Tab-separated table of C-alpha atoms and ligand atoms in Angstrom:
chain	number	residue	atom	x	y	z
N	1	UNK	CA	-246.577	250.895	-60.748
N	2	UNK	CA	-244.764	253.931	-62.196
N	3	UNK	CA	-246.269	257.414	-62.360
N	4	UNK	CA	-248.839	258.632	-64.830
N	5	UNK	CA	-247.550	261.302	-67.208
N	6	UNK	CA	-249.743	263.526	-69.375
N	7	UNK	CA	-247.888	265.115	-72.319
N	8	UNK	CA	-249.403	268.284	-73.749
N	9	UNK	CA	-248.342	268.930	-77.349
N	10	UNK	CA	-247.887	265.202	-77.913
N	11	UNK	CA	-247.882	265.531	-81.700
N	12	UNK	CA	-244.769	267.731	-81.835
N	13	UNK	CA	-241.078	267.211	-82.610
N	14	UNK	CA	-240.411	266.514	-78.909
N	15	UNK	CA	-243.835	265.447	-77.601
N	16	UNK	CA	-244.213	262.118	-79.384
N	17	UNK	CA	-240.586	260.962	-78.814
N	18	UNK	CA	-240.993	261.803	-75.106
N	19	UNK	CA	-244.213	259.797	-74.958
N	20	UNK	CA	-242.569	256.690	-76.439
N	21	UNK	CA	-239.496	257.061	-74.231
N	22	UNK	CA	-241.484	257.276	-70.981
N	23	UNK	CA	-243.858	254.514	-72.102
N	24	UNK	CA	-240.846	252.309	-72.802
N	25	UNK	CA	-239.622	252.961	-69.254
N	26	UNK	CA	-242.895	251.737	-67.782
N	27	UNK	CA	-244.718	255.034	-67.191
N	28	UNK	CA	-248.412	255.210	-67.951
N	29	UNK	CA	-248.543	257.876	-70.684
N	30	UNK	CA	-251.253	259.984	-72.302
N	31	UNK	CA	-250.716	262.524	-75.078
N	32	UNK	CA	-252.875	265.518	-75.855
N	33	UNK	CA	-252.795	267.719	-78.958
N	34	UNK	CA	-255.160	269.750	-81.128
N	35	UNK	CA	-252.999	269.426	-84.297
N	36	UNK	CA	-252.746	273.235	-84.431
N	37	UNK	CA	-249.208	273.033	-85.808
N	38	UNK	CA	-250.407	270.846	-88.682
N	39	UNK	CA	-253.031	273.527	-89.412
N	40	UNK	CA	-250.324	276.229	-89.468
N	41	UNK	CA	-248.218	274.056	-91.770
N	42	UNK	CA	-251.072	273.771	-94.264
N	43	UNK	CA	-251.593	277.521	-94.063
N	44	UNK	CA	-247.891	278.229	-94.734
N	45	UNK	CA	-247.553	275.424	-97.308
N	46	UNK	CA	-244.709	273.638	-95.488
N	47	UNK	CA	-244.126	269.940	-94.853
N	48	UNK	CA	-241.765	267.955	-92.588
N	49	UNK	CA	-239.082	265.688	-94.047
N	50	UNK	CA	-240.962	262.534	-93.083
N	51	UNK	CA	-244.715	262.370	-92.883
N	52	UNK	CA	-245.948	261.463	-89.383
N	53	UNK	CA	-249.180	259.489	-88.969
N	54	UNK	CA	-251.716	261.038	-86.576
N	55	UNK	CA	-251.443	260.321	-82.849
N	56	UNK	CA	-253.980	257.487	-82.713
N	57	UNK	CA	-252.258	255.744	-85.626
N	58	UNK	CA	-248.857	256.104	-83.967
N	59	UNK	CA	-250.252	254.891	-80.632
N	60	UNK	CA	-251.612	251.795	-82.445
N	61	UNK	CA	-248.216	251.134	-84.073
N	62	UNK	CA	-246.522	251.560	-80.694
N	63	UNK	CA	-248.971	249.157	-79.034
N	64	UNK	CA	-248.249	246.617	-81.787
N	65	UNK	CA	-244.497	246.899	-81.200
N	66	UNK	CA	-244.393	247.019	-77.401
N	67	UNK	CA	-247.796	246.021	-76.059
N	68	UNK	CA	-247.882	249.403	-74.263
N	69	UNK	CA	-250.859	251.723	-74.413
N	70	UNK	CA	-250.401	255.448	-75.031
N	71	UNK	CA	-253.726	257.150	-74.465
N	72	UNK	CA	-254.628	259.859	-76.977
N	73	UNK	CA	-256.700	262.980	-76.331
N	74	UNK	CA	-257.425	265.347	-79.218
N	75	UNK	CA	-258.463	268.858	-78.236
N	76	UNK	CA	-257.398	272.344	-77.182
N	77	UNK	CA	-255.600	272.844	-73.857
N	78	UNK	CA	-257.051	276.347	-73.698
N	79	UNK	CA	-260.642	274.986	-73.515
N	80	UNK	CA	-261.197	274.618	-69.806
N	81	UNK	CA	-263.953	271.963	-69.901
N	82	UNK	CA	-261.851	269.711	-72.142
N	83	UNK	CA	-258.616	270.069	-70.165
N	84	UNK	CA	-260.348	269.623	-66.804
N	85	UNK	CA	-262.080	266.482	-68.111
N	86	UNK	CA	-258.762	265.006	-69.269
N	87	UNK	CA	-256.927	265.781	-66.000
N	88	UNK	CA	-259.794	264.374	-63.909
N	89	UNK	CA	-260.059	261.236	-66.032
N	90	UNK	CA	-256.339	260.422	-66.487
N	91	UNK	CA	-255.243	261.605	-63.004
N	92	UNK	CA	-251.614	262.408	-63.943
N	93	UNK	CA	-248.821	262.658	-61.364
N	94	UNK	CA	-246.815	264.747	-63.854
N	95	UNK	CA	-247.840	267.013	-66.705
N	96	UNK	CA	-245.213	267.802	-69.358
N	97	UNK	CA	-246.219	270.957	-71.184
N	98	UNK	CA	-244.878	271.228	-74.734
N	99	UNK	CA	-248.246	272.458	-76.024
N	100	UNK	CA	-247.237	275.798	-77.490
N	101	UNK	CA	-246.435	277.395	-80.858
N	102	UNK	CA	-242.603	277.101	-80.772
N	103	UNK	CA	-241.455	279.241	-83.711
N	104	UNK	CA	-239.707	282.608	-83.313
N	105	UNK	CA	-239.912	283.425	-87.066
N	106	UNK	CA	-243.639	282.584	-87.182
N	107	UNK	CA	-244.273	284.872	-84.212
N	108	UNK	CA	-242.604	287.788	-86.038
N	109	UNK	CA	-244.396	287.326	-89.382
N	110	UNK	CA	-247.326	289.689	-88.842
N	111	UNK	CA	-249.813	290.943	-86.242
N	112	UNK	CA	-251.988	287.831	-86.535
N	113	UNK	CA	-249.173	285.330	-86.051
N	114	UNK	CA	-247.669	287.222	-83.106
N	115	UNK	CA	-251.092	287.399	-81.438
N	116	UNK	CA	-251.769	283.739	-82.255
N	117	UNK	CA	-248.476	282.820	-80.580
N	118	UNK	CA	-248.978	284.963	-77.476
N	119	UNK	CA	-252.654	284.080	-77.076
N	120	UNK	CA	-252.140	280.362	-77.648
N	121	UNK	CA	-249.048	280.010	-75.474
N	122	UNK	CA	-250.186	282.094	-72.519
N	123	UNK	CA	-253.738	280.741	-72.715
N	124	UNK	CA	-252.446	277.170	-72.615
N	125	UNK	CA	-250.137	277.746	-69.654
N	126	UNK	CA	-252.801	279.600	-67.679
N	127	UNK	CA	-255.323	276.822	-68.333
N	128	UNK	CA	-252.878	274.152	-67.160
N	129	UNK	CA	-252.119	276.112	-63.981
N	130	UNK	CA	-255.820	276.439	-63.125
N	131	UNK	CA	-256.445	272.767	-63.885
N	132	UNK	CA	-253.649	271.736	-61.517
N	133	UNK	CA	-254.667	274.186	-58.785
N	134	UNK	CA	-258.316	273.104	-58.967
N	135	UNK	CA	-258.019	269.351	-59.498
N	136	UNK	CA	-254.782	268.300	-57.790
N	137	UNK	CA	-252.175	270.877	-56.688
N	138	UNK	CA	-249.721	268.031	-56.080
N	139	UNK	CA	-249.241	267.423	-59.822
N	140	UNK	CA	-245.675	268.230	-60.890
N	141	UNK	CA	-245.727	270.534	-63.918
N	142	UNK	CA	-242.725	270.312	-66.254
N	143	UNK	CA	-242.851	273.240	-68.622
N	144	UNK	CA	-240.678	273.651	-71.722
N	145	UNK	CA	-239.174	277.110	-71.613
N	146	UNK	CA	-236.327	278.375	-73.776
N	147	UNK	CA	-232.779	279.682	-73.386
N	148	UNK	CA	-234.000	282.501	-75.626
N	149	UNK	CA	-235.808	283.955	-72.623
N	150	UNK	CA	-232.462	285.303	-71.421
N	151	UNK	CA	-231.278	286.709	-74.762
N	152	UNK	CA	-227.569	287.373	-75.000
N	153	UNK	CA	-226.591	289.607	-72.037
N	154	UNK	CA	-222.965	290.634	-71.545
N	155	UNK	CA	-222.779	288.664	-68.272
N	156	UNK	CA	-222.926	284.938	-67.393
N	157	UNK	CA	-226.438	283.473	-67.597
N	158	UNK	CA	-227.589	281.799	-64.368
N	159	UNK	CA	-230.269	279.123	-64.132
N	160	UNK	CA	-233.404	281.193	-63.631
N	161	UNK	CA	-232.378	283.141	-60.523
N	162	UNK	CA	-229.467	285.245	-59.332
N	163	UNK	CA	-228.266	286.830	-56.106
N	164	UNK	CA	-228.567	290.591	-56.462
N	165	UNK	CA	-227.000	293.116	-54.086
N	166	UNK	CA	-228.330	296.644	-54.243
N	167	UNK	CA	-227.908	299.545	-51.821
N	168	UNK	CA	-226.441	297.175	-49.249
N	169	UNK	CA	-229.302	294.637	-49.390
N	170	UNK	CA	-229.377	291.218	-51.053
N	171	UNK	CA	-232.065	289.020	-52.585
N	172	UNK	CA	-232.421	286.005	-54.894
N	173	UNK	CA	-234.436	287.277	-57.834
N	174	UNK	CA	-235.367	286.071	-61.335
N	175	UNK	CA	-232.511	286.496	-63.806
N	176	UNK	CA	-233.185	289.455	-66.175
N	177	UNK	CA	-234.873	288.502	-69.455
N	178	UNK	CA	-234.172	289.937	-72.920
N	179	UNK	CA	-236.211	287.858	-75.404
N	180	UNK	CA	-235.671	288.428	-79.120
N	181	UNK	CA	-239.094	287.554	-80.572
N	182	UNK	CA	-242.757	287.469	-79.569
N	183	UNK	CA	-242.383	283.686	-79.267
N	184	UNK	CA	-239.488	284.007	-76.828
N	185	UNK	CA	-241.400	286.771	-75.003
N	186	UNK	CA	-244.385	284.432	-74.606
N	187	UNK	CA	-242.081	281.982	-72.805
N	188	UNK	CA	-240.895	284.775	-70.465
N	189	UNK	CA	-244.515	285.584	-69.711
N	190	UNK	CA	-245.227	281.879	-69.130
N	191	UNK	CA	-242.374	281.756	-66.624
N	192	UNK	CA	-243.692	284.833	-64.825
N	193	UNK	CA	-247.167	283.279	-64.586
N	194	UNK	CA	-245.813	279.984	-63.329
N	195	UNK	CA	-243.685	281.650	-60.662
N	196	UNK	CA	-246.786	283.538	-59.548
N	197	UNK	CA	-248.674	280.226	-59.321
N	198	UNK	CA	-245.872	278.827	-57.194
N	199	UNK	CA	-245.860	281.826	-54.831
N	200	UNK	CA	-249.637	282.214	-54.591
N	201	UNK	CA	-250.866	278.618	-54.726
N	202	UNK	CA	-247.838	276.512	-53.801
N	203	UNK	CA	-247.658	274.729	-57.178
N	204	UNK	CA	-244.628	272.519	-57.931
N	205	UNK	CA	-243.076	273.593	-61.241
N	206	UNK	CA	-239.959	272.799	-63.257
N	207	UNK	CA	-239.174	275.263	-66.067
N	208	UNK	CA	-236.748	273.729	-68.576
N	209	UNK	CA	-235.018	276.500	-70.494
N	210	UNK	CA	-233.995	274.596	-73.570
N	211	UNK	CA	-231.644	275.636	-76.378
N	212	UNK	CA	-232.100	274.700	-80.059
N	213	UNK	CA	-232.490	270.915	-80.453
N	214	UNK	CA	-231.069	268.806	-83.286
N	215	UNK	CA	-231.599	265.203	-84.271
N	216	UNK	CA	-233.860	263.012	-86.295
N	217	UNK	CA	-234.298	259.740	-84.456
N	218	UNK	CA	-234.422	258.188	-80.999
N	219	UNK	CA	-234.035	254.643	-79.690
N	220	UNK	CA	-237.810	254.221	-79.797
N	221	UNK	CA	-238.373	255.696	-83.266
N	222	UNK	CA	-235.836	253.172	-84.612
N	223	UNK	CA	-238.053	250.328	-83.432
N	224	UNK	CA	-240.393	250.798	-86.410
N	225	UNK	CA	-238.585	249.885	-89.618
N	226	UNK	CA	-241.161	251.754	-91.719
N	227	UNK	CA	-240.177	255.109	-90.149
N	228	UNK	CA	-243.718	255.791	-88.936
N	229	UNK	CA	-242.598	256.766	-85.414
N	230	UNK	CA	-239.985	259.350	-86.418
N	231	UNK	CA	-240.104	262.871	-84.923
N	232	UNK	CA	-241.517	265.691	-87.054
N	233	UNK	CA	-238.173	266.741	-88.603
N	234	UNK	CA	-238.386	270.296	-89.964
N	235	UNK	CA	-235.945	272.101	-92.202
N	236	UNK	CA	-238.005	275.097	-93.381
N	237	UNK	CA	-237.221	278.675	-92.349
N	238	UNK	CA	-240.062	278.801	-89.788
N	239	UNK	CA	-239.759	275.529	-87.905
N	240	UNK	CA	-236.357	274.050	-88.703
N	241	UNK	CA	-233.726	274.632	-86.046
N	242	UNK	CA	-230.377	275.706	-87.419
N	243	UNK	CA	-228.452	272.402	-87.387
N	244	UNK	CA	-231.392	270.399	-88.791
N	245	UNK	CA	-231.577	272.988	-91.580
N	246	UNK	CA	-227.830	272.849	-92.294
N	247	UNK	CA	-227.896	269.031	-92.531
N	248	UNK	CA	-230.755	269.169	-95.028
N	249	UNK	CA	-229.094	271.934	-97.036
N	250	UNK	CA	-225.865	269.921	-97.211
N	251	UNK	CA	-227.742	266.897	-98.555
N	252	UNK	CA	-229.625	268.841	-101.190
N	253	UNK	CA	-226.606	270.914	-102.294
N	254	UNK	CA	-227.696	274.370	-101.139
N	255	UNK	CA	-224.954	276.538	-99.515
N	256	UNK	CA	-225.543	276.596	-95.746
N	257	UNK	CA	-227.716	279.591	-94.845
N	258	UNK	CA	-225.624	281.424	-92.262
N	259	UNK	CA	-227.617	284.468	-91.106
N	260	UNK	CA	-225.490	287.603	-90.860
N	261	UNK	CA	-221.931	287.157	-89.560
N	262	UNK	CA	-222.677	283.748	-87.993
N	263	UNK	CA	-221.130	284.644	-84.630
N	264	UNK	CA	-224.500	284.044	-82.881
N	265	UNK	CA	-223.930	281.593	-80.028
N	266	UNK	CA	-226.550	279.297	-78.540
N	267	UNK	CA	-226.648	276.294	-76.200
N	268	UNK	CA	-227.493	273.177	-78.240
N	269	UNK	CA	-228.585	269.627	-77.447
N	270	UNK	CA	-229.413	266.351	-79.144
N	271	UNK	CA	-233.069	265.277	-79.123
N	272	UNK	CA	-232.067	262.175	-77.156
N	273	UNK	CA	-230.747	264.469	-74.439
N	274	UNK	CA	-234.049	266.345	-74.395
N	275	UNK	CA	-235.650	263.000	-73.544
N	276	UNK	CA	-233.011	262.377	-70.890
N	277	UNK	CA	-233.489	265.819	-69.300
N	278	UNK	CA	-237.265	265.567	-69.220
N	279	UNK	CA	-237.014	262.067	-67.770
N	280	UNK	CA	-234.676	263.356	-65.025
N	281	UNK	CA	-237.186	266.090	-64.228
N	282	UNK	CA	-239.994	263.508	-63.994
N	283	UNK	CA	-237.920	261.286	-61.699
N	284	UNK	CA	-236.809	264.207	-59.484
N	285	UNK	CA	-239.876	266.438	-59.084
N	286	UNK	CA	-239.749	270.016	-57.850
N	287	UNK	CA	-240.867	270.469	-54.265
N	288	UNK	CA	-244.247	271.882	-53.400
N	289	UNK	CA	-243.983	275.662	-53.662
N	290	UNK	CA	-240.778	275.451	-55.684
N	291	UNK	CA	-240.217	277.098	-59.068
N	292	UNK	CA	-237.183	275.160	-60.293
N	293	UNK	CA	-235.420	276.446	-63.388
N	294	UNK	CA	-232.914	274.295	-65.262
N	295	UNK	CA	-230.995	275.376	-68.365
N	296	UNK	CA	-231.338	272.538	-70.852
N	297	UNK	CA	-228.418	272.327	-73.272
N	298	UNK	CA	-225.154	270.411	-73.407
N	299	UNK	CA	-222.778	272.489	-75.586
N	300	UNK	CA	-222.402	276.053	-76.792
N	301	UNK	CA	-221.580	276.726	-80.465
N	302	UNK	CA	-221.701	279.672	-82.803
N	303	UNK	CA	-223.578	279.297	-86.097
N	304	UNK	CA	-220.201	279.428	-87.907
N	305	UNK	CA	-218.847	276.594	-85.750
N	306	UNK	CA	-221.887	274.481	-86.612
N	307	UNK	CA	-221.488	275.134	-90.332
N	308	UNK	CA	-217.821	274.071	-90.139
N	309	UNK	CA	-218.784	270.836	-88.371
N	310	UNK	CA	-221.394	270.010	-91.022
N	311	UNK	CA	-218.887	270.777	-93.797
N	312	UNK	CA	-216.267	268.450	-92.286
N	313	UNK	CA	-218.690	265.545	-91.747
N	314	UNK	CA	-220.209	265.920	-95.219
N	315	UNK	CA	-216.741	265.932	-96.781
N	316	UNK	CA	-216.120	262.451	-95.400
N	317	UNK	CA	-219.259	261.306	-97.205
N	318	UNK	CA	-218.001	262.857	-100.443
N	319	UNK	CA	-220.340	265.857	-100.252
N	320	UNK	CA	-218.757	269.240	-100.897
N	321	UNK	CA	-220.533	271.847	-98.793
N	322	UNK	CA	-220.230	275.634	-99.029
N	323	UNK	CA	-221.738	278.379	-96.872
N	324	UNK	CA	-223.363	281.663	-97.756
N	325	UNK	CA	-223.833	284.630	-95.434
N	326	UNK	CA	-227.388	285.902	-95.879
N	327	UNK	CA	-228.489	289.351	-94.694
N	328	UNK	CA	-229.848	288.426	-91.263
N	329	UNK	CA	-233.665	288.198	-91.382
N	330	UNK	CA	-233.626	288.480	-87.571
N	331	UNK	CA	-232.645	291.306	-85.218
N	332	UNK	CA	-230.007	289.725	-82.989
N	333	UNK	CA	-226.409	290.210	-81.898
N	334	UNK	CA	-224.078	288.517	-84.402
N	335	UNK	CA	-220.947	288.770	-82.233
N	336	UNK	CA	-221.424	288.608	-78.495
N	337	UNK	CA	-220.393	287.195	-75.135
N	338	UNK	CA	-222.211	283.974	-74.218
N	339	UNK	CA	-221.605	281.912	-71.121
N	340	UNK	CA	-224.693	280.142	-69.802
N	341	UNK	CA	-224.694	277.777	-66.827
N	342	UNK	CA	-226.178	274.283	-67.161
N	343	UNK	CA	-225.202	272.485	-63.963
N	344	UNK	CA	-228.682	271.681	-62.558
N	345	UNK	CA	-229.446	268.851	-64.989
N	346	UNK	CA	-225.867	267.574	-64.859
N	347	UNK	CA	-226.126	267.309	-61.087
N	348	UNK	CA	-229.321	265.252	-61.493
N	349	UNK	CA	-227.282	262.799	-63.596
N	350	UNK	CA	-227.525	264.023	-67.208
N	351	UNK	CA	-224.993	262.142	-69.382
N	352	UNK	CA	-224.568	264.401	-72.434
N	353	UNK	CA	-224.465	263.002	-75.962
N	354	UNK	CA	-222.178	265.512	-77.641
N	355	UNK	CA	-222.215	266.692	-81.260
N	356	UNK	CA	-219.519	264.446	-82.699
N	357	UNK	CA	-218.718	263.905	-86.369
N	358	UNK	CA	-220.404	260.494	-86.033
N	359	UNK	CA	-223.654	262.120	-84.880
N	360	UNK	CA	-223.633	264.559	-87.809
N	361	UNK	CA	-222.764	261.764	-90.250
N	362	UNK	CA	-225.684	259.652	-89.025
N	363	UNK	CA	-228.043	262.596	-89.419
N	364	UNK	CA	-226.733	263.239	-92.931
N	365	UNK	CA	-227.277	259.581	-93.827
N	366	UNK	CA	-230.886	259.509	-92.650
N	367	UNK	CA	-231.680	262.751	-94.467
N	368	UNK	CA	-230.008	261.321	-97.604
N	369	UNK	CA	-232.301	258.272	-97.406
N	370	UNK	CA	-235.257	260.671	-97.476
N	371	UNK	CA	-233.780	263.113	-99.981
N	372	UNK	CA	-236.694	262.725	-102.384
N	373	UNK	CA	-238.971	264.412	-99.809
N	374	UNK	CA	-236.840	267.558	-99.466
N	375	UNK	CA	-238.605	270.620	-100.867
N	376	UNK	CA	-236.066	273.189	-101.968
N	377	UNK	CA	-238.752	275.896	-102.205
N	378	UNK	CA	-239.170	276.050	-98.395
N	379	UNK	CA	-235.486	276.185	-97.413
N	380	UNK	CA	-234.145	279.646	-98.224
N	381	UNK	CA	-234.885	282.576	-95.919
N	382	UNK	CA	-237.291	285.054	-97.433
N	383	UNK	CA	-240.725	285.088	-95.873
N	384	UNK	CA	-239.776	285.141	-92.194
N	385	UNK	CA	-238.366	288.597	-91.406
N	386	UNK	CA	-238.199	290.623	-88.200
N	387	UNK	CA	-239.727	293.490	-90.328
T	401	USQ	N1	-229.760	280.614	-87.986
T	401	USQ	C1	-228.931	280.735	-89.099
T	401	USQ	N2	-229.336	280.134	-90.259
T	401	USQ	C2	-230.501	279.431	-90.351
T	401	USQ	C3	-231.318	279.316	-89.226
T	401	USQ	C4	-230.922	279.933	-88.054
T	401	USQ	O1	-227.871	281.340	-89.058
T	401	USQ	O2	-230.796	278.915	-91.444
T	401	USQ	C5	-229.340	281.232	-86.718
T	401	USQ	C6	-230.367	282.196	-86.146
T	401	USQ	O3	-230.212	283.472	-86.698
T	401	USQ	C7	-230.083	282.110	-84.652
T	401	USQ	C8	-229.559	280.696	-84.451
T	401	USQ	O4	-229.219	280.216	-85.748
T	401	USQ	O5	-229.076	282.990	-84.316
T	401	USQ	C9	-230.555	279.755	-83.832
T	401	USQ	O6	-231.726	279.742	-84.626
T	401	USQ	P1	-232.788	278.553	-84.562
T	401	USQ	O7	-233.792	278.772	-85.638
T	401	USQ	O8	-232.077	277.245	-84.520
T	401	USQ	O9	-233.385	278.758	-83.103
T	401	USQ	P2	-234.531	279.734	-82.556
T	401	USQ	O10	-235.251	280.466	-83.603
T	401	USQ	O11	-233.936	280.552	-81.468
T	401	USQ	O12	-235.570	278.728	-81.930
T	401	USQ	C10	-235.301	277.360	-81.671
T	401	USQ	C11	-236.627	276.629	-81.495
T	401	USQ	C12	-237.347	277.211	-80.281
T	401	USQ	C13	-236.442	277.141	-79.055
T	401	USQ	C14	-235.134	277.858	-79.340
T	401	USQ	C15	-234.121	277.766	-78.233
T	401	USQ	O13	-237.430	276.780	-82.661
T	401	USQ	O14	-238.561	276.497	-80.070
T	401	USQ	O15	-237.083	277.744	-77.964
T	401	USQ	O16	-234.512	277.236	-80.511
T	401	USQ	S1	-233.141	279.220	-78.122
T	401	USQ	O17	-232.549	279.480	-79.442
T	401	USQ	O18	-232.119	278.981	-77.132
T	401	USQ	O19	-234.003	280.306	-77.779
């Protein structure tokens, strides 16, 4: 009998694909979500490329395809009675915590959205920590952090900690953080809280500092020919990550929206590698009293490099793609040093799926099949500014 895994934020771009992947591998899986992101989408008037049925409907489809149950809980992580009830009833060995508002642009929109992001994200993490401490401190918590916690310092980025020597003394201390949005700041604050929980209560925590993810399908989503198990693929200026946006723009004939000079570098990964990394973390839990940080990306690219890759792949499909440099709606370095380490997951056995022309071509083809759903009115930057 494999472990029981509770996935918080099970409705999201990564939550549902993770649930199917672990269920397929024989884990007993439950998902929890309050559909808050769907509420924000309605408020902002944005839609994903492919409509996703609700969690119970997807769990029923999954059961029909595989015979496996995925248990569904609908509610707010931040409500203590609800979360405690779920943890007591399901008795997870591992909790994967994706249950946060994940958008930097949304967090910078106005006072309300920055407070919503901070309150929701910190409240959720704190509630999960207390649930684990109170109900079963042995539960391994896998928390989705972000590479954006580090910012873009002019030195190599370590995985969470670094040796510091000062006035002749040495210590291993958390790597300095320079987040670039209230969203990224909320992840820094999450990490600080979790490390406190590890030091004070002996929790076992893995913090996965992930870079921007790309991709539109996984082995499990392909199992349903009607596309009802696909991830929530976003291409709007609030939720779409840069490569997913570029692919959509190429298909619909809009010049790729390079912000500023396009020299911004980030560590990227395919959604199927997110599943691989999270799976490796489940299979190799942190020790009791350990705050383990792993940088979760496979390759570093600048925005300009990504746009060139999309152009080249689209050309082979007969699509002529251009780029346009927009005044940057964000405050960020547009030319900078970037060398982040990512050896922890590789040493656990991560086999990277790199961003080849074939991968981009396959993404372009799937988006082309769904071209009729693309809404041009939500693509261009305009509403989401760093003020
Ligand atoms: N960018 C463009 N054009 C666009 C969209 C983005 O040039 O149309 C640029 C941005 O200015 C930025 C870079 O691409 O320099 C990455 O932007 P992004 O929107 O792909 O990523 P970001 O806002 O940082 O956030 C995303 C996810 C977030 C995750 C983060 C990882 O939404 O949940 O935590 O990637 S990281 O970027 O490493 O912080």
